mmCIF file with all atom_site columns, C-alpha atoms in Angstrom:
data_model
loop_
_atom_site.group_PDB
_atom_site.id
_atom_site.type_symbol
_atom_site.label_atom_id
_atom_site.label_alt_id
_atom_site.label_comp_id
_atom_site.label_asym_id
_atom_site.label_entity_id
_atom_site.label_seq_id
_atom_site.pdbx_PDB_ins_code
_atom_site.Cartn_x
_atom_site.Cartn_y
_atom_site.Cartn_z
_atom_site.occupancy
_atom_site.B_iso_or_equiv
_atom_site.pdbx_formal_charge
_atom_site.auth_seq_id
_atom_site.auth_comp_id
_atom_site.auth_asym_id
_atom_site.auth_atom_id
_atom_site.pdbx_PDB_model_num
ATOM 1  C CA . MET L 1 1  ? -5.586  32.065  1.467   1.00 52.00 ? 119 MET L CA 1
ATOM 2  C CA . LEU L 1 2  ? -3.032  29.229  1.599   1.00 56.00 ? 120 LEU L CA 1
ATOM 3  C CA . HIS L 1 3  ? -4.007  25.585  1.491   1.00 56.00 ? 121 HIS L CA 1
ATOM 4  C CA . ALA L 1 4  ? -1.911  22.822  2.950   1.00 57.00 ? 122 ALA L CA 1
ATOM 5  C CA . MET L 1 5  ? -1.105  20.072  0.489   1.00 52.00 ? 123 MET L CA 1
ATOM 6  C CA . SER L 1 6  ? -0.715  16.505  1.562   1.00 50.00 ? 124 SER L CA 1
ATOM 7  C CA . THR L 1 7  ? 2.567   14.840  0.618   1.00 55.00 ? 125 THR L CA 1
ATOM 8  C CA . THR L 1 8  ? 0.952   11.421  0.460   1.00 55.00 ? 126 THR L CA 1
ATOM 9  C CA . PRO L 1 9  ? -1.531  10.751  -2.308  1.00 56.00 ? 127 PRO L CA 1
ATOM 10 C CA . GLU L 1 10 ? -4.836  9.340   -1.183  1.00 56.00 ? 128 GLU L CA 1
ATOM 11 C CA . PRO L 1 11 ? -6.360  6.572   -3.294  1.00 51.00 ? 129 PRO L CA 1
ATOM 12 C CA . ALA L 1 12 ? -9.290  7.723   -5.421  1.00 55.00 ? 130 ALA L CA 1
ATOM 13 C CA . THR L 1 13 ? -11.279 4.713   -4.262  1.00 70.00 ? 131 THR L CA 1
ATOM 14 C CA . GLU L 1 14 ? -10.614 2.570   -1.248  1.00 85.00 ? 132 GLU L CA 1
ATOM 15 C CA . ARG L 1 15 ? -9.581  -0.932  -2.233  1.00 91.00 ? 133 ARG L CA 1
ATOM 16 C CA . SER L 1 16 ? -9.990  -4.015  -0.118  1.00 93.00 ? 134 SER L CA 1
ATOM 17 C CA . ALA L 1 17 ? -7.018  -5.559  1.664   1.00 93.00 ? 135 ALA L CA 1
ATOM 18 C CA . ALA L 1 18 ? -7.270  -8.520  -0.730  1.00 93.00 ? 136 ALA L CA 1
ATOM 19 C CA . GLU L 1 19 ? -6.994  -6.226  -3.775  1.00 95.00 ? 137 GLU L CA 1
ATOM 20 C CA . VAL L 1 20 ? -3.945  -4.457  -2.362  1.00 96.00 ? 138 VAL L CA 1
ATOM 21 C CA . ASN L 1 21 ? -2.402  -7.810  -1.388  1.00 95.00 ? 139 ASN L CA 1
ATOM 22 C CA . GLU L 1 22 ? -2.852  -9.019  -4.965  1.00 97.00 ? 140 GLU L CA 1
ATOM 23 C CA . GLU L 1 23 ? -0.975  -5.953  -6.222  1.00 97.00 ? 141 GLU L CA 1
ATOM 24 C CA . ILE L 1 24 ? 1.833   -6.624  -3.726  1.00 97.00 ? 142 ILE L CA 1
ATOM 25 C CA . ARG L 1 25 ? 2.112   -10.203 -4.968  1.00 97.00 ? 143 ARG L CA 1
ATOM 26 C CA . ALA L 1 26 ? 2.177   -9.021  -8.584  1.00 97.00 ? 144 ALA L CA 1
ATOM 27 C CA . LEU L 1 27 ? 4.952   -6.548  -7.761  1.00 97.00 ? 145 LEU L CA 1
ATOM 28 C CA . TRP L 1 28 ? 7.074   -9.308  -6.268  1.00 96.00 ? 146 TRP L CA 1
ATOM 29 C CA . LEU L 1 29 ? 6.446   -11.561 -9.274  1.00 97.00 ? 147 LEU L CA 1
ATOM 30 C CA . ARG L 1 30 ? 7.399   -8.800  -11.741 1.00 95.00 ? 148 ARG L CA 1
ATOM 31 C CA . SER L 1 31 ? 10.563  -8.017  -9.782  1.00 95.00 ? 149 SER L CA 1
ATOM 32 C CA . GLY L 1 32 ? 11.770  -11.606 -9.728  1.00 94.00 ? 150 GLY L CA 1
ATOM 33 C CA . GLY L 1 33 ? 12.170  -11.407 -5.944  1.00 91.00 ? 151 GLY L CA 1
ATOM 34 C CA . THR L 1 34 ? 14.531  -8.409  -5.854  1.00 95.00 ? 152 THR L CA 1
ATOM 35 C CA . LEU L 1 35 ? 13.037  -4.947  -5.626  1.00 96.00 ? 153 LEU L CA 1
ATOM 36 C CA . SER L 1 36 ? 14.718  -1.905  -7.180  1.00 96.00 ? 154 SER L CA 1
ATOM 37 C CA . GLY L 1 37 ? 14.661  1.394   -5.302  1.00 95.00 ? 155 GLY L CA 1
ATOM 38 C CA . GLU L 1 38 ? 11.535  2.507   -7.159  1.00 96.00 ? 156 GLU L CA 1
ATOM 39 C CA . GLN L 1 39 ? 9.843   -0.849  -6.599  1.00 96.00 ? 157 GLN L CA 1
ATOM 40 C CA . ARG L 1 40 ? 10.769  -0.741  -2.903  1.00 97.00 ? 158 ARG L CA 1
ATOM 41 C CA . ALA L 1 41 ? 9.041   2.635   -2.568  1.00 97.00 ? 159 ALA L CA 1
ATOM 42 C CA . GLU L 1 42 ? 5.959   1.209   -4.312  1.00 97.00 ? 160 GLU L CA 1
ATOM 43 C CA . TYR L 1 43 ? 6.031   -1.824  -1.999  1.00 97.00 ? 161 TYR L CA 1
ATOM 44 C CA . GLN L 1 44 ? 6.167   0.410   1.085   1.00 97.00 ? 162 GLN L CA 1
ATOM 45 C CA . ARG L 1 45 ? 3.232   2.475   -0.197  1.00 97.00 ? 163 ARG L CA 1
ATOM 46 C CA . LEU L 1 46 ? 1.220   -0.686  -0.864  1.00 97.00 ? 164 LEU L CA 1
ATOM 47 C CA . VAL L 1 47 ? 1.976   -2.173  2.561   1.00 96.00 ? 165 VAL L CA 1
ATOM 48 C CA . LEU L 1 48 ? 0.815   1.038   4.253   1.00 96.00 ? 166 LEU L CA 1
ATOM 49 C CA . GLU L 1 49 ? -2.351  1.002   2.147   1.00 96.00 ? 167 GLU L CA 1
ATOM 50 C CA . TRP L 1 50 ? -2.908  -2.678  2.972   1.00 94.00 ? 168 TRP L CA 1
ATOM 51 C CA . ALA L 1 51 ? -2.481  -2.038  6.703   1.00 93.00 ? 169 ALA L CA 1
ATOM 52 C CA . ALA L 1 52 ? -4.893  0.902   6.579   1.00 93.00 ? 170 ALA L CA 1
ATOM 53 C CA . VAL L 1 53 ? -7.714  -1.098  4.940   1.00 90.00 ? 171 VAL L CA 1
ATOM 54 C CA . GLY L 1 54 ? -7.086  -4.460  6.539   1.00 71.00 ? 172 GLY L CA 1
ATOM 55 C CA . PRO L 1 55 ? -9.226  -5.847  9.330   1.00 70.00 ? 173 PRO L CA 1
ATOM 56 C CA . HIS L 1 56 ? -8.257  -4.506  12.730  1.00 64.00 ? 174 HIS L CA 1
ATOM 57 C CA . PRO L 1 57 ? -8.197  -7.175  15.446  1.00 68.00 ? 175 PRO L CA 1
ATOM 58 C CA . VAL L 1 58 ? -10.289 -6.491  18.523  1.00 66.00 ? 176 VAL L CA 1
ATOM 59 C CA . ARG L 1 59 ? -8.312  -6.665  21.747  1.00 70.00 ? 177 ARG L CA 1
ATOM 60 C CA . ALA L 1 60 ? -9.857  -8.347  24.763  1.00 71.00 ? 178 ALA L CA 1
ATOM 61 C CA . ALA L 1 61 ? -10.485 -6.047  27.737  1.00 67.00 ? 179 ALA L CA 1
#
């Protein structure tokens, strides 16, 4: 039996948007404002995580 493997790692525990935002800010501070290729990939991963856990606005009908 074959099992499909996800190409995107899922976080072991779901963090709050504020926790992910803090990590994004720390990444920018460590980089001095210019992200390397590796840091850019980390930033993209963090932004996707932040968007997934952030509050979702309710649209008026």
